Each structure stands twice: as C-alpha cells, then as structure tokens.
CSV table of C-alpha atoms and ligand atoms in Angstrom, one decimal:
chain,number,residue,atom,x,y,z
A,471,UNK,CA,0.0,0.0,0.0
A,472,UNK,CA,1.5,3.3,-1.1
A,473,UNK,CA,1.9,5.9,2.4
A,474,UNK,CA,3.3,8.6,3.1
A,475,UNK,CA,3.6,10.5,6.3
A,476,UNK,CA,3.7,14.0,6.3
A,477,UNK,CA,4.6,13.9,3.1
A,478,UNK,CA,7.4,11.0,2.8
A,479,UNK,CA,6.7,7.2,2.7
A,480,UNK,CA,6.2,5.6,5.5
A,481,UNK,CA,4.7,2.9,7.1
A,482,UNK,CA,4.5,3.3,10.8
A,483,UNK,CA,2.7,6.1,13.2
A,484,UNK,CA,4.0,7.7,16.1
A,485,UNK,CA,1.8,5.9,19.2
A,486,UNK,CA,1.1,9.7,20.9
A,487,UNK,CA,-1.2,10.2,18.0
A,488,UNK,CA,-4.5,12.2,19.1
A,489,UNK,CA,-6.6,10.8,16.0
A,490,UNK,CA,-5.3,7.0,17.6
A,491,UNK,CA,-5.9,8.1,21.1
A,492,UNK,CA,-9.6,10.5,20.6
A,493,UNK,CA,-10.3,10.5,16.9
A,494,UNK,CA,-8.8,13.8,16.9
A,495,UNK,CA,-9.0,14.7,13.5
A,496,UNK,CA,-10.6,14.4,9.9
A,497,UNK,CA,-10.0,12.8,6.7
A,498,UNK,CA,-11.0,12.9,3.5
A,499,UNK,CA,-11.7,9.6,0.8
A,500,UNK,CA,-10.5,10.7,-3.0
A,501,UNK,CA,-11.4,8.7,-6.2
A,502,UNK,CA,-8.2,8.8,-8.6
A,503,UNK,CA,-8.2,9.1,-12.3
A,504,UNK,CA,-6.0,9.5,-14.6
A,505,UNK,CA,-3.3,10.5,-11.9
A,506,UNK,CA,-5.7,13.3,-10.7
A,507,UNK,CA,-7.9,13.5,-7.6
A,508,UNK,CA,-11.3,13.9,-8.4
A,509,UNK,CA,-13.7,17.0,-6.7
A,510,UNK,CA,-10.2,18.3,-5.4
A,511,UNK,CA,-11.8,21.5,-4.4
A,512,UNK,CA,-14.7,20.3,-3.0
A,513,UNK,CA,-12.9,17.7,-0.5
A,514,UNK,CA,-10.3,20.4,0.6
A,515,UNK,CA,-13.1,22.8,1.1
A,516,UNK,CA,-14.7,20.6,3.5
A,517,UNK,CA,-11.7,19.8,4.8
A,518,UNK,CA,-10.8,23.2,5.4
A,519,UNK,CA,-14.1,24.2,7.0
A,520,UNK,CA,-13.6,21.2,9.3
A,521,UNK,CA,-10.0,22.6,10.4
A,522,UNK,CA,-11.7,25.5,11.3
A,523,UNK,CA,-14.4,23.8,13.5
A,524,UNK,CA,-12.0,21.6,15.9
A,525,UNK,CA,-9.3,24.4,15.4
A,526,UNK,CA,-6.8,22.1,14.0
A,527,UNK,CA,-3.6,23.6,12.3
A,528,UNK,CA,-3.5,22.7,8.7
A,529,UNK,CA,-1.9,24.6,5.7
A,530,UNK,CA,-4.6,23.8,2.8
A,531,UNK,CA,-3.0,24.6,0.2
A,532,UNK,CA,0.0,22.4,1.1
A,533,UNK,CA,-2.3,20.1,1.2
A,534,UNK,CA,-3.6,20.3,-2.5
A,535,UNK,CA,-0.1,19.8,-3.6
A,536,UNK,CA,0.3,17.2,-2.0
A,537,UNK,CA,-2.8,15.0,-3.0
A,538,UNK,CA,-2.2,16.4,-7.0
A,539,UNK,CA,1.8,14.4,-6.3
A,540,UNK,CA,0.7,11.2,-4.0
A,541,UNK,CA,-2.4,11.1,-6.9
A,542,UNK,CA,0.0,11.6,-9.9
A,543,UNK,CA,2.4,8.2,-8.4
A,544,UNK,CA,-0.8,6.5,-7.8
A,545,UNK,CA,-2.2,6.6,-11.1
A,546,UNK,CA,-5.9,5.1,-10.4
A,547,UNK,CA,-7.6,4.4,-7.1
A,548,UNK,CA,-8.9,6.1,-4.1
A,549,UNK,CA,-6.6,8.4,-1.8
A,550,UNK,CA,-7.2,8.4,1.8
A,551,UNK,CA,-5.9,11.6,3.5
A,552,UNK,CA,-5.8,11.5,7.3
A,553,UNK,CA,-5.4,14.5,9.0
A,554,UNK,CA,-4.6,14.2,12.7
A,555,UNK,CA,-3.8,17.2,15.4
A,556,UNK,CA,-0.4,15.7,16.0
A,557,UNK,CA,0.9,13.8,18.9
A,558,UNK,CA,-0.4,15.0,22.1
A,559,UNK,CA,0.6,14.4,26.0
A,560,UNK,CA,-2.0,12.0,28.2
A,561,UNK,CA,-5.1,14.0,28.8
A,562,UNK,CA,-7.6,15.2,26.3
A,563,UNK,CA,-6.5,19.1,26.0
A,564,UNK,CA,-5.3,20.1,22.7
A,565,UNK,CA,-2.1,21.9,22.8
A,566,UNK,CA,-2.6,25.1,20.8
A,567,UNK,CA,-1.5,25.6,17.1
A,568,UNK,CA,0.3,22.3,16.7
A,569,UNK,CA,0.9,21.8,13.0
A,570,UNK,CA,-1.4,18.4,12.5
A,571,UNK,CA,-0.4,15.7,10.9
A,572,UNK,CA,-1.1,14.4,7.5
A,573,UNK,CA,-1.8,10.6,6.4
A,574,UNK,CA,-2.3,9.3,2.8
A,575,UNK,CA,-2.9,5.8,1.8
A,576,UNK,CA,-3.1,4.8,-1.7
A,577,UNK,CA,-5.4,1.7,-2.5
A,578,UNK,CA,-7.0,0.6,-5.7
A,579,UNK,CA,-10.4,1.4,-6.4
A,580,UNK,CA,-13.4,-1.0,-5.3
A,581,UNK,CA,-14.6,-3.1,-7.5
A,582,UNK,CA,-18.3,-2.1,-7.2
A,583,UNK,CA,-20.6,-4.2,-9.3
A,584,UNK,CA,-21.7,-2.4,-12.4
A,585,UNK,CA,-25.7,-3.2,-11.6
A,586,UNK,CA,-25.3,-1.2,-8.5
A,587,UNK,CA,-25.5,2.0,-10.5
A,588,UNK,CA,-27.5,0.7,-13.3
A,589,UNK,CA,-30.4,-1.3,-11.8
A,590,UNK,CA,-29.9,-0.3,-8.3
A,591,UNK,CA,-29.2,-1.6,-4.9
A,592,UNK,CA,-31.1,-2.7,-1.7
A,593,UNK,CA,-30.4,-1.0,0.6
A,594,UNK,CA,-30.2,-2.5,4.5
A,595,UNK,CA,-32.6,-0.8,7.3
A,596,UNK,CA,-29.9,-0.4,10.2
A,597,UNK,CA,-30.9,-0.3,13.9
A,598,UNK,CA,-27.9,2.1,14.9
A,599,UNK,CA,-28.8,5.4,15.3
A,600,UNK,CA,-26.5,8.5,14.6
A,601,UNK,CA,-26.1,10.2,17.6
A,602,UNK,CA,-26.9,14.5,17.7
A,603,UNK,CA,-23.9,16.6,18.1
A,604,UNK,CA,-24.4,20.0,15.9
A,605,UNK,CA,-20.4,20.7,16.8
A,606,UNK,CA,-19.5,17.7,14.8
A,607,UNK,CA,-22.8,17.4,12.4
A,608,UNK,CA,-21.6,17.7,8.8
A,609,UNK,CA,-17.5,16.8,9.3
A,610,UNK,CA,-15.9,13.9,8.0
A,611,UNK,CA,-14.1,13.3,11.6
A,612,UNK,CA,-12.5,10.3,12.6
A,613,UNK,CA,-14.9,9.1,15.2
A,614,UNK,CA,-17.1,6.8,13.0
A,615,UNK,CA,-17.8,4.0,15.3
A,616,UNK,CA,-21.8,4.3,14.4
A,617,UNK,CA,-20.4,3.5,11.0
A,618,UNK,CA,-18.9,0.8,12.3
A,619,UNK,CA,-21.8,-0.9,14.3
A,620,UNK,CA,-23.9,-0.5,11.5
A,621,UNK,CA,-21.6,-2.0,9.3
A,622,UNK,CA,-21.5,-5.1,11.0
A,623,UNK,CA,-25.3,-5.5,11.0
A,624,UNK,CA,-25.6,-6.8,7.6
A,625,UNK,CA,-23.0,-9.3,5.5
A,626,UNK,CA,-22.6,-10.6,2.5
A,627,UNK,CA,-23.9,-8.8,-0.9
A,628,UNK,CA,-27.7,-8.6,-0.6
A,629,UNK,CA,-27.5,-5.3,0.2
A,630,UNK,CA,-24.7,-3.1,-0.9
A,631,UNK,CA,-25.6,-0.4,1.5
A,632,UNK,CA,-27.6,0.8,4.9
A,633,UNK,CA,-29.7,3.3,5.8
A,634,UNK,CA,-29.3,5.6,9.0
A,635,UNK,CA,-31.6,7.4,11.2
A,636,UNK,CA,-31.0,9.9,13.7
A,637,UNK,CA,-32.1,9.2,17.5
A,638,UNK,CA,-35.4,10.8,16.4
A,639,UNK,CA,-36.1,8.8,13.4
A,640,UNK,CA,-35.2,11.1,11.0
A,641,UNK,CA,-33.7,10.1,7.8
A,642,UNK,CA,-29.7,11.2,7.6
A,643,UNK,CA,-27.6,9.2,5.3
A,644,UNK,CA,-26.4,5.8,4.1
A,645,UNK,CA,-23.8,4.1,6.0
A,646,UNK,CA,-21.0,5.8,3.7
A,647,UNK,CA,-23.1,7.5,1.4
A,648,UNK,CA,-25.9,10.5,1.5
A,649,UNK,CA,-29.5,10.2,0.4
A,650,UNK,CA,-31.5,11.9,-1.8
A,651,UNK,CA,-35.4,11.1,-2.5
A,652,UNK,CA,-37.5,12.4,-5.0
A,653,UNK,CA,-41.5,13.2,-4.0
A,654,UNK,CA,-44.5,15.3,-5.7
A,655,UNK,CA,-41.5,16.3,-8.5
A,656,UNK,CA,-39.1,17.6,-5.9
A,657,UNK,CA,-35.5,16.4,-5.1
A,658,UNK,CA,-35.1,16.0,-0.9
A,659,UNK,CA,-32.1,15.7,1.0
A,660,UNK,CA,-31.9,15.2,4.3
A,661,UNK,CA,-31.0,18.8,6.7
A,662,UNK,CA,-27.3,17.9,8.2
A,663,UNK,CA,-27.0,20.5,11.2
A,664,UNK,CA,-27.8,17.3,14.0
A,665,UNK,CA,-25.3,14.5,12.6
A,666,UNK,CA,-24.2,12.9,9.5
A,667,UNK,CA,-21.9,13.7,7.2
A,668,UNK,CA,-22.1,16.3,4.2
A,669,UNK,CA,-20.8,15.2,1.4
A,670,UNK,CA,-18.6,16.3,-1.7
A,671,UNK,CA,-21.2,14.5,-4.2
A,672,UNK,CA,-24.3,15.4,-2.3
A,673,UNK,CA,-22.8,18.9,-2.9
A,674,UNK,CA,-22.2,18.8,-6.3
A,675,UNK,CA,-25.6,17.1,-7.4
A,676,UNK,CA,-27.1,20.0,-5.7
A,677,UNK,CA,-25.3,22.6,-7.5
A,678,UNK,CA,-25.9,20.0,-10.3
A,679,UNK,CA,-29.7,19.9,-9.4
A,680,UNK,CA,-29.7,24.0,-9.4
A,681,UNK,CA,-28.0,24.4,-12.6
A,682,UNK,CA,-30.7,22.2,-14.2
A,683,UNK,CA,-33.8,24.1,-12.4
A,684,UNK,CA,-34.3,21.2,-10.8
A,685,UNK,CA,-36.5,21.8,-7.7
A,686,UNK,CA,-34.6,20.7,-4.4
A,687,UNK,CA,-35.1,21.0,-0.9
A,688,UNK,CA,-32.6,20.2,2.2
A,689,UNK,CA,-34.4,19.7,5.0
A,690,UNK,CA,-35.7,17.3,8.0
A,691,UNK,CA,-37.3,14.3,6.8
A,692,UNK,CA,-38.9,11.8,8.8
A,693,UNK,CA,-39.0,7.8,8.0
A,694,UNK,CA,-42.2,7.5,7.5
A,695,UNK,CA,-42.0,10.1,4.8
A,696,UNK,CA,-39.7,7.1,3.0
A,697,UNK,CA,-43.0,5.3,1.5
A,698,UNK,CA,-44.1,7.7,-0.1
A,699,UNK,CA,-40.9,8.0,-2.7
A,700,UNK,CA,-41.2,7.8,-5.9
A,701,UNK,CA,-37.4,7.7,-6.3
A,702,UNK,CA,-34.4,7.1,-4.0
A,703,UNK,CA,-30.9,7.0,-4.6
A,704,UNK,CA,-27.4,7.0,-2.7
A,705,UNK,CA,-24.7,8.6,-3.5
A,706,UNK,CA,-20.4,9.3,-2.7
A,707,UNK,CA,-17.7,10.7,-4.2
A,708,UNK,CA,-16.2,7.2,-5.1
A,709,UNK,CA,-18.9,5.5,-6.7
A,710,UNK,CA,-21.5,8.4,-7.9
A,711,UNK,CA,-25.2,7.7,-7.7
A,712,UNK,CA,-26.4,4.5,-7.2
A,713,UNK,CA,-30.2,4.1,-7.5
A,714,UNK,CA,-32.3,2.5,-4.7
A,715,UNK,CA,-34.7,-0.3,-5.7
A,716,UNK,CA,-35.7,-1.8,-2.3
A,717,UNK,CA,-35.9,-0.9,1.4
A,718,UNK,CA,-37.9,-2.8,3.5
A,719,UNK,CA,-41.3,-3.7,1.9
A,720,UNK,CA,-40.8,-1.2,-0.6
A,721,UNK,CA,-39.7,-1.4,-4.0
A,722,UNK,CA,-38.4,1.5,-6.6
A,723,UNK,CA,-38.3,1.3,-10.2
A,724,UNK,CA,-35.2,3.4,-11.3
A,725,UNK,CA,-36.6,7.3,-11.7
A,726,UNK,CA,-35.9,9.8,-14.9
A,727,UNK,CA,-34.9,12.1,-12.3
A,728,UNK,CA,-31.8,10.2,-10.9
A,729,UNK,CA,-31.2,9.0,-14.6
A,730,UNK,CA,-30.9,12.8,-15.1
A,731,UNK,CA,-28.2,13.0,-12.4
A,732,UNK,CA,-27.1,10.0,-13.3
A,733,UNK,CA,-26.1,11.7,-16.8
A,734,UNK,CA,-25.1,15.4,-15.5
A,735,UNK,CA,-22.3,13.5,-13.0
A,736,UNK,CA,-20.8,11.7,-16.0
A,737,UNK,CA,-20.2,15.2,-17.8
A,738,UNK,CA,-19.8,17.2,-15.0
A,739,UNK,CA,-16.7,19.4,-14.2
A,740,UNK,CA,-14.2,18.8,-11.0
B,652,LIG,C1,-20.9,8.6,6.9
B,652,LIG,C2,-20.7,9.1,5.5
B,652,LIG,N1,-21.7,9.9,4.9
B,652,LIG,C3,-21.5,10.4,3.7
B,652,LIG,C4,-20.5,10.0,2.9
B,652,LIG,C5,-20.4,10.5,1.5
B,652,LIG,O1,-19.3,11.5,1.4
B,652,LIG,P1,-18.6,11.9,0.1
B,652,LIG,O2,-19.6,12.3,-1.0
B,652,LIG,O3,-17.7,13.1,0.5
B,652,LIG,O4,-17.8,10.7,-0.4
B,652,LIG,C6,-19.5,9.2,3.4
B,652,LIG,C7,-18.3,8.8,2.5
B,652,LIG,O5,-17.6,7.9,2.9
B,652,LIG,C8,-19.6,8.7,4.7
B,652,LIG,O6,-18.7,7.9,5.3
C-alpha cells in the first residue's frame, strides 16, 4: 500500500497520536483518475471548513499539492488523507497551534458491481442510530464508530448499502453515502446541522440539481415520509449515484430524475 507521512513514505505512526488516542482529526476519501484526484476542491473545502471547526492547524493549500503528487504516483484508485492534530501528552487538552499531521494511503479502487449504479441496490434498514452533536454534524471526523456498528449489521452482498436514522427517526444518510429522494417532482435531502456527514457528491448534485432548475429541498425528513418516494438514490464521491430499488417492503423502479443525475455526474466538471 502506497503511504506517506507528512509527506514521505512511511509505514508506521507515532503511538502519541490524538486521531489513535480520541479521533482527533478528519480525513478525506478521494477517487483517482488519470493520476488526478477527483472534486479536489470540494474535499479540501470541507476539509478546510472542518479545520476550522475543531481548530486544528492545517496549511490547505500544502495540502492540494500534496494529494495532486501522492495522486499523480498512484495513477488510479482512491486516496485516503488523514489529517490528525499531531501527537499529544495524556489527557484530552489540545495543545494550541500544533501543525497536524497528514496521512495518505493509496489503495486501488473498489470493484463495485456495475448493476449497482445501473439497476440499483437494496439498501439494508440499520438499527444504529446516529447520535446528535451539531459541533460535529456535517464533518468527515474520525470518530465513526456508528459506522462501524452499523456495518456489522448486515454481511454478505444482498444489500450493498444501509440506511441511517438519527435518534429521532429522521432520515440522515447511508452508512458511507448520503440520500437523496424524490416526491411530488421535488429532489429531498436530508437537513445535516444534528449529525451525518455532508458530502462532496451530495454537494455537487445540488449545484448539479440547481443548474438544471431542478427543484430541491434540504431539510428534516422523517422515515415515514420514505413510502411515499417515488425515487431514492445514494450517493459518494467514489462510486457516484447509485439508485435504490428496495428498502424494507418497498420497491423503486429506477426514476428519470436520478437517470438525469445520473447523466449530468458523467459530464460534470471537477
Ligand atoms: C458517513 C458518510 N456519509 C456520507 C459520505 C459521502 O461522502 P462523500 O460524498 O464526500 O464521499 C461518506 C463517505 O464515505 C460517509 O462515510
């Protein structure tokens, strides 16, 4: 696996490390093509935004160099960038403006089956709630042990993905992917100010979705609203959209709206 630490290979990490010790820090998953990361902008931005939030260190723009070099020796696959805030002393205080640390790990790209994105998935109805934090909701931050449990509810390929609900029973995301829904004409997305994460695809489809005077709407929406659907779909920055055709009881053909999207993503700009 390719790795580099602070930006030289390596293959070891310091064991004072805050994002080891607390999940003290963020990361960020790239697709790679070509020898270029994908939505570059749109992951540092996020990134950026989550610096700012946890107030970890981080020059940005180093950063983009970085990814466009680890991305160019990778070729094709997904980056993972890890950024940590550094080693730290026992207790949980943060010492203040401590350069953080930077992780990448090159890996090749899934292989996703094709029908995922052309007929659709099922998608798995998870029992582990996200929890509510509005200081994390939104950030890609390393504590994802709800992603975890919920992981390990389903196995095998039945189902290539699981649905989330908050502690209230509102709709949030997919287990590593948001959600979009389409009812009475209009695209929905789940509000993210409680918990989940918001992500670099589910921001470009709705800038894609505006461009297109397509009707959307961010906001709460509660499971039982999920019935009444007439198209679902899931979506990340490594695989795109993938189409939902079954949750529960209920089945979805695939919907000309998320066809659409479907279409706009393929020519769409970084
Ligand atoms: C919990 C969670 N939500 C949403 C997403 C989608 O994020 P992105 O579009 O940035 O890949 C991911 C991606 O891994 C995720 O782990």
């Amino acid at each position: 696996m390719l790795c580099w630490l602070d930006g030289l290979p390596a293959n070891a990490l310091p064991p004072a490390d805050r994002g080891l010790a607390y999940g003290d820090g963020l990361f960020e998953t790239l697709a790679v093509k070509d020898g270029r990361p994908r939505l570059l902008q749109r992951h540092l931005a996020r990134l950026a935004e989550g610096c700012q939030r946890l107030a970890i260190t981080l020059d940005v723009s180093a950063v983009a160099d970085e990814l466009e070099r680890f991305a160019a020796r990778l070729g094709e696959g997904v980056a993972k960038l890890i950024v940590t805030r550094g080693d730290g002393q026992r207790g949980y205080a943060p010492a203040v403006n401590q350069p953080a640390r930077r992780i990448l790990l090159g890996s090749p790209f899934p292989a996703y089956p094709k029908e995922n994105a052309a007929q659709g998935i099922a998608l798995f109805p998870c029992r582990t709630r996200l929890a509510e934090q509005p200081l994390l909701a939104g950030l890609k931050h390393l504590n994802r042990l709800e992603q975890v449990l919920a992981r390990a509810e389903w196995q095998g390929s039945e189902y290539a993905e699981g649905l989330m609900c908050d502690s209230s029973g509102r709709l949030i995301e997919g287990v590593f992917s948001n959600l979009f829904m389409v009812k009475n004409g209009e695209l929905l997305t789940p509000a993210l100010n409680r918990c989940g994460v918001a992500g670099v695809m589910r921001g470009l489809i709705i800038d894609l979705a505006a461009s297109a005077h397509i009707a959307l709407q961010v906001r709460d929406i509660d499971g039982h609203e999920l019935p009444a659907a007439c198209e679902v779909f899931v979506c990340n920055s490594l695989y795109g959209i993938w189409p939902v055709r079954r949750f529960a009881a209920q089945s979805w053909q695939v919907g000309a709206l998320t066809r659409t999207l479907q279409r706009l993503l393929a020519t769409a700009e970084d």
